């Protein structure tokens, strides 16, 4: 069934123009592209999954497959751009979205529906060559799911996504990502509504998300924010215990032998960062061809699409043409290439002092206890972070957070020389509490000459009451230059709400908010159990200019 041609929505047209203006893109070779709309691809249970086919009359036999719950029109700019470079492009709406039959139940049908789609695709007379897949976030989830069936793509281009969706964005650090989960529920509820209704929801979004994040019990947060009660949200609250077998079928591509060559695009400010880097390490260790690029991006940033499309067009020829590791080094350096991730580094220890200082070298021999009070009724604000919610994400000035009594600060003297940190920092701390059920959140900041403190990276853990008081907390990976004249600042606290749901201090911190129990935390600077920051310092010679 032929449509009337590749007409684009305003948003898709902007995406197309952004791709066309981007450096390094190959020229269009097949400008006469058409779009065959609403092809009903039958799933295993007979549900029609509506699918668009973008192609030029004389296109090659290679195909790019994109499966999305966010609408085929939204990705039409990418589809048209790639089709103009001689490839077939298939864009399919996931079950229960944008005209596809069935009910959208996140993650649950992606293996079977993806296999049905691949079976249909392989049977098309024009699809006799390689089949690649592409896309980020949930698009990436659908790609990982394709690895769990008898058929699989020849290569994948996955941006800001991970094989384990639960560990990646729902329960980071063992807590609950209330901002991300409510924001996603809000976005799904909004996306297929009429324009005026969407505008109204956007205007109310900030207050709605805040209301949801503070709802008691948290299982009703989506209902409070969105006005609907999606089953998946309640499932996520109910199955929040680590290693709950409910999640096991939804951990995709766990057999490394099932994974084709893959190009990964990650972001320093993205919520999938740490889990995606775990995926990359596992792929490399398992001998799976894997390329990695990490930019200074929030989730959903248009730059991830630009890099992903460029990489996809290169990988149709050969994935080997891509560098092994590309990173954007923040702090004014920009894009560089590495031989591997992480690069060789020297671990440098920075010790906190009783006067609120932070200095390189061993801690003082004398222990000095410091204390702060955490009150879940007045949760410590996140002021930025890796989250899907637009009102709490990214790098933020830390003035409001650092003025609070429940955030303890340690600040270095101005640096004499640049300090290049690449890899995964860690903090060692021995924290005692009047309530053993307490969270730990540590943030590393860059303080400029004017005294403005900005997030660089942070780490979070919901502490296990049975694990003892000593904690080694891994902060999220980074590649940052602290410039000469700048200072390092370390924040220690027990919360970062709403990026991580406040811990009420009760037996089940995710489901049970019947009581909100304040607690007093104490830790030492100096002595045998001193707070220590370990930074992976790197020689700038390991960084190569982009080829």
mmCIF file of N, CA and C in Angstrom, residues 243-303:
data_model
loop_
_atom_site.group_PDB
_atom_site.id
_atom_site.type_symbol
_atom_site.label_atom_id
_atom_site.label_comp_id
_atom_site.label_asym_id
_atom_site.label_seq_id
_atom_site.Cartn_x
_atom_site.Cartn_y
_atom_site.Cartn_z
ATOM 1 N N UNK A 243 16.859 -9.251 42.565
ATOM 2 C CA UNK A 243 16.802 -10.643 42.105
ATOM 3 C C UNK A 243 15.394 -11.229 42.157
ATOM 4 N N UNK A 244 14.377 -10.390 42.122
ATOM 5 C CA UNK A 244 13.007 -10.886 42.025
ATOM 6 C C UNK A 244 12.889 -11.677 40.718
ATOM 7 N N UNK A 245 12.452 -12.950 40.772
ATOM 8 C CA UNK A 245 12.388 -13.769 39.546
ATOM 9 C C UNK A 245 11.415 -13.235 38.505
ATOM 10 N N UNK A 246 10.528 -12.334 38.888
ATOM 11 C CA UNK A 246 9.602 -11.728 37.932
ATOM 12 C C UNK A 246 10.351 -11.061 36.784
ATOM 13 N N UNK A 247 11.545 -10.528 37.074
ATOM 14 C CA UNK A 247 12.307 -9.789 36.075
ATOM 15 C C UNK A 247 13.133 -10.676 35.151
ATOM 16 N N UNK A 248 13.350 -11.915 35.536
ATOM 17 C CA UNK A 248 14.309 -12.744 34.807
ATOM 18 C C UNK A 248 14.002 -12.846 33.308
ATOM 19 N N UNK A 249 12.753 -13.080 32.879
ATOM 20 C CA UNK A 249 12.498 -13.158 31.427
ATOM 21 C C UNK A 249 12.707 -11.836 30.696
ATOM 22 N N UNK A 250 12.838 -10.743 31.452
ATOM 23 C CA UNK A 250 12.962 -9.420 30.845
ATOM 24 C C UNK A 250 14.405 -8.921 30.854
ATOM 25 N N UNK A 251 15.334 -9.786 31.234
ATOM 26 C CA UNK A 251 16.761 -9.486 31.106
ATOM 27 C C UNK A 251 17.211 -10.032 29.755
ATOM 28 N N UNK A 252 17.335 -9.159 28.781
ATOM 29 C CA UNK A 252 17.547 -9.589 27.407
ATOM 30 C C UNK A 252 19.033 -9.790 27.104
ATOM 31 N N UNK A 253 19.290 -10.623 26.100
ATOM 32 C CA UNK A 253 20.626 -10.803 25.521
ATOM 33 C C UNK A 253 21.670 -11.174 26.577
ATOM 34 N N UNK A 254 21.298 -12.031 27.503
ATOM 35 C CA UNK A 254 22.263 -12.451 28.524
ATOM 36 C C UNK A 254 23.275 -13.461 27.985
ATOM 37 N N UNK A 255 22.928 -14.157 26.911
ATOM 38 C CA UNK A 255 23.858 -15.069 26.244
ATOM 39 C C UNK A 255 24.683 -14.261 25.249
ATOM 40 N N UNK A 256 25.945 -14.036 25.565
ATOM 41 C CA UNK A 256 26.778 -13.180 24.716
ATOM 42 C C UNK A 256 26.924 -13.747 23.311
ATOM 43 N N UNK A 257 26.817 -15.058 23.167
ATOM 44 C CA UNK A 257 26.949 -15.679 21.846
ATOM 45 C C UNK A 257 25.805 -15.283 20.919
ATOM 46 N N UNK A 258 24.719 -14.761 21.494
ATOM 47 C CA UNK A 258 23.563 -14.378 20.677
ATOM 48 C C UNK A 258 23.643 -12.952 20.156
ATOM 49 N N UNK A 259 24.666 -12.208 20.557
ATOM 50 C CA UNK A 259 24.710 -10.777 20.260
ATOM 51 C C UNK A 259 25.577 -10.519 19.024
ATOM 52 N N UNK A 260 25.027 -9.839 18.014
ATOM 53 C CA UNK A 260 25.826 -9.499 16.834
ATOM 54 C C UNK A 260 26.727 -8.304 17.134
ATOM 55 N N UNK A 261 27.592 -7.921 16.220
ATOM 56 C CA UNK A 261 28.389 -6.703 16.421
ATOM 57 C C UNK A 261 27.477 -5.509 16.740
ATOM 58 N N UNK A 262 27.961 -4.658 17.647
ATOM 59 C CA UNK A 262 27.107 -3.585 18.133
ATOM 60 C C UNK A 262 27.910 -2.309 18.343
ATOM 61 N N UNK A 263 27.307 -1.182 17.950
ATOM 62 C CA UNK A 263 27.865 0.143 18.231
ATOM 63 C C UNK A 263 27.020 0.780 19.316
ATOM 64 N N UNK A 264 27.646 1.129 20.440
ATOM 65 C CA UNK A 264 26.957 1.697 21.594
ATOM 66 C C UNK A 264 27.227 3.192 21.677
ATOM 67 N N UNK A 265 26.180 3.961 21.913
ATOM 68 C CA UNK A 265 26.300 5.401 22.144
ATOM 69 C C UNK A 265 25.744 5.686 23.529
ATOM 70 N N UNK A 266 26.575 6.230 24.407
ATOM 71 C CA UNK A 266 26.185 6.523 25.785
ATOM 72 C C UNK A 266 26.325 8.018 26.045
ATOM 73 N N UNK A 267 25.877 8.451 27.242
ATOM 74 C CA UNK A 267 25.968 9.860 27.613
ATOM 75 C C UNK A 267 26.375 10.018 29.064
ATOM 76 N N UNK A 268 27.273 10.950 29.331
ATOM 77 C CA UNK A 268 27.726 11.163 30.717
ATOM 78 C C UNK A 268 26.564 11.539 31.630
ATOM 79 N N UNK A 269 25.571 12.252 31.096
ATOM 80 C CA UNK A 269 24.445 12.703 31.924
ATOM 81 C C UNK A 269 23.214 11.829 31.730
ATOM 82 N N UNK A 270 23.387 10.672 31.137
ATOM 83 C CA UNK A 270 22.248 9.816 30.816
ATOM 84 C C UNK A 270 21.999 8.789 31.902
ATOM 85 N N UNK A 271 20.725 8.477 32.135
ATOM 86 C CA UNK A 271 20.363 7.539 33.186
ATOM 87 C C UNK A 271 20.832 6.117 32.921
ATOM 88 N N UNK A 272 21.079 5.728 31.665
ATOM 89 C CA UNK A 272 21.541 4.380 31.353
ATOM 90 C C UNK A 272 23.063 4.236 31.447
ATOM 91 N N UNK A 273 23.798 5.302 31.773
ATOM 92 C CA UNK A 273 25.253 5.301 31.609
ATOM 93 C C UNK A 273 25.930 4.102 32.250
ATOM 94 N N UNK A 274 25.745 3.909 33.540
ATOM 95 C CA UNK A 274 26.512 2.880 34.238
ATOM 96 C C UNK A 274 26.168 1.482 33.759
ATOM 97 N N UNK A 275 24.899 1.201 33.536
ATOM 98 C CA UNK A 275 24.521 -0.130 33.081
ATOM 99 C C UNK A 275 24.998 -0.359 31.653
ATOM 100 N N UNK A 276 25.014 0.702 30.848
ATOM 101 C CA UNK A 276 25.499 0.556 29.475
ATOM 102 C C UNK A 276 27.001 0.288 29.444
ATOM 103 N N UNK A 277 27.745 0.907 30.345
ATOM 104 C CA UNK A 277 29.177 0.627 30.410
ATOM 105 C C UNK A 277 29.441 -0.791 30.910
ATOM 106 N N UNK A 278 28.580 -1.311 31.782
ATOM 107 C CA UNK A 278 28.691 -2.724 32.168
ATOM 108 C C UNK A 278 28.462 -3.626 30.958
ATOM 109 N N UNK A 279 27.469 -3.271 30.134
ATOM 110 C CA UNK A 279 27.231 -4.040 28.918
ATOM 111 C C UNK A 279 28.460 -4.033 28.024
ATOM 112 N N UNK A 280 29.057 -2.860 27.844
ATOM 113 C CA UNK A 280 30.232 -2.766 26.980
ATOM 114 C C UNK A 280 31.369 -3.631 27.514
ATOM 115 N N UNK A 281 31.604 -3.575 28.822
ATOM 116 C CA UNK A 281 32.679 -4.386 29.406
ATOM 117 C C UNK A 281 32.408 -5.871 29.199
ATOM 118 N N UNK A 282 31.162 -6.294 29.358
ATOM 119 C CA UNK A 282 30.824 -7.708 29.171
ATOM 120 C C UNK A 282 31.007 -8.128 27.720
ATOM 121 N N UNK A 283 30.601 -7.272 26.787
ATOM 122 C CA UNK A 283 30.748 -7.601 25.373
ATOM 123 C C UNK A 283 32.214 -7.743 24.996
ATOM 124 N N UNK A 284 33.038 -6.796 25.428
ATOM 125 C CA UNK A 284 34.469 -6.849 25.110
ATOM 126 C C UNK A 284 35.102 -8.098 25.710
ATOM 127 N N UNK A 285 34.782 -8.381 26.976
ATOM 128 C CA UNK A 285 35.346 -9.564 27.630
ATOM 129 C C UNK A 285 34.890 -10.850 26.951
ATOM 130 N N UNK A 286 33.674 -10.833 26.375
ATOM 131 C CA UNK A 286 33.144 -12.022 25.721
ATOM 132 C C UNK A 286 33.499 -12.137 24.258
ATOM 133 N N UNK A 287 34.310 -11.215 23.753
ATOM 134 C CA UNK A 287 34.747 -11.284 22.369
ATOM 135 C C UNK A 287 33.733 -10.812 21.351
ATOM 136 N N UNK A 288 32.684 -10.114 21.782
ATOM 137 C CA UNK A 288 31.691 -9.577 20.849
ATOM 138 C C UNK A 288 32.217 -8.248 20.292
ATOM 139 N N UNK A 289 32.286 -8.082 18.980
ATOM 140 C CA UNK A 289 32.722 -6.783 18.437
ATOM 141 C C UNK A 289 31.814 -5.664 18.935
ATOM 142 N N UNK A 290 32.389 -4.701 19.658
ATOM 143 C CA UNK A 290 31.595 -3.632 20.261
ATOM 144 C C UNK A 290 32.371 -2.322 20.201
ATOM 145 N N UNK A 291 31.734 -1.287 19.699
ATOM 146 C CA UNK A 291 32.299 0.052 19.658
ATOM 147 C C UNK A 291 31.550 0.929 20.655
ATOM 148 N N UNK A 292 32.257 1.910 21.212
ATOM 149 C CA UNK A 292 31.674 2.738 22.267
ATOM 150 C C UNK A 292 31.940 4.209 21.986
ATOM 151 N N UNK A 293 30.883 5.023 22.112
ATOM 152 C CA UNK A 293 31.000 6.479 22.067
ATOM 153 C C UNK A 293 30.237 7.046 23.250
ATOM 154 N N UNK A 294 30.844 7.987 23.975
ATOM 155 C CA UNK A 294 30.198 8.607 25.136
ATOM 156 C C UNK A 294 30.278 10.117 24.966
ATOM 157 N N UNK A 295 29.114 10.763 24.854
ATOM 158 C CA UNK A 295 29.061 12.209 24.717
ATOM 159 C C UNK A 295 28.517 12.864 25.967
ATOM 160 N N UNK A 296 28.612 14.159 26.013
ATOM 161 C CA UNK A 296 28.132 14.927 27.161
ATOM 162 C C UNK A 296 26.657 15.263 26.937
ATOM 163 N N UNK A 297 25.798 14.248 27.083
ATOM 164 C CA UNK A 297 24.402 14.355 26.688
ATOM 165 C C UNK A 297 23.452 13.971 27.806
ATOM 166 N N UNK A 298 22.297 14.632 27.799
ATOM 167 C CA UNK A 298 21.139 14.186 28.547
ATOM 168 C C UNK A 298 20.413 13.106 27.763
ATOM 169 N N UNK A 299 19.551 12.380 28.429
ATOM 170 C CA UNK A 299 18.736 11.384 27.746
ATOM 171 C C UNK A 299 17.821 12.074 26.738
ATOM 172 N N UNK A 300 17.796 11.548 25.527
ATOM 173 C CA UNK A 300 16.953 12.111 24.486
ATOM 174 C C UNK A 300 17.564 13.264 23.732
ATOM 175 N N UNK A 301 18.821 13.602 24.004
ATOM 176 C CA UNK A 301 19.463 14.709 23.296
ATOM 177 C C UNK A 301 19.577 14.395 21.812
ATOM 178 N N UNK A 302 19.336 15.377 20.922
ATOM 179 C CA UNK A 302 19.399 15.105 19.484
ATOM 180 C C UNK A 302 20.777 14.663 19.010
ATOM 181 N N UNK A 303 21.823 15.010 19.733
ATOM 182 C CA UNK A 303 23.170 14.610 19.321
ATOM 183 C C UNK A 303 23.341 13.096 19.311
#
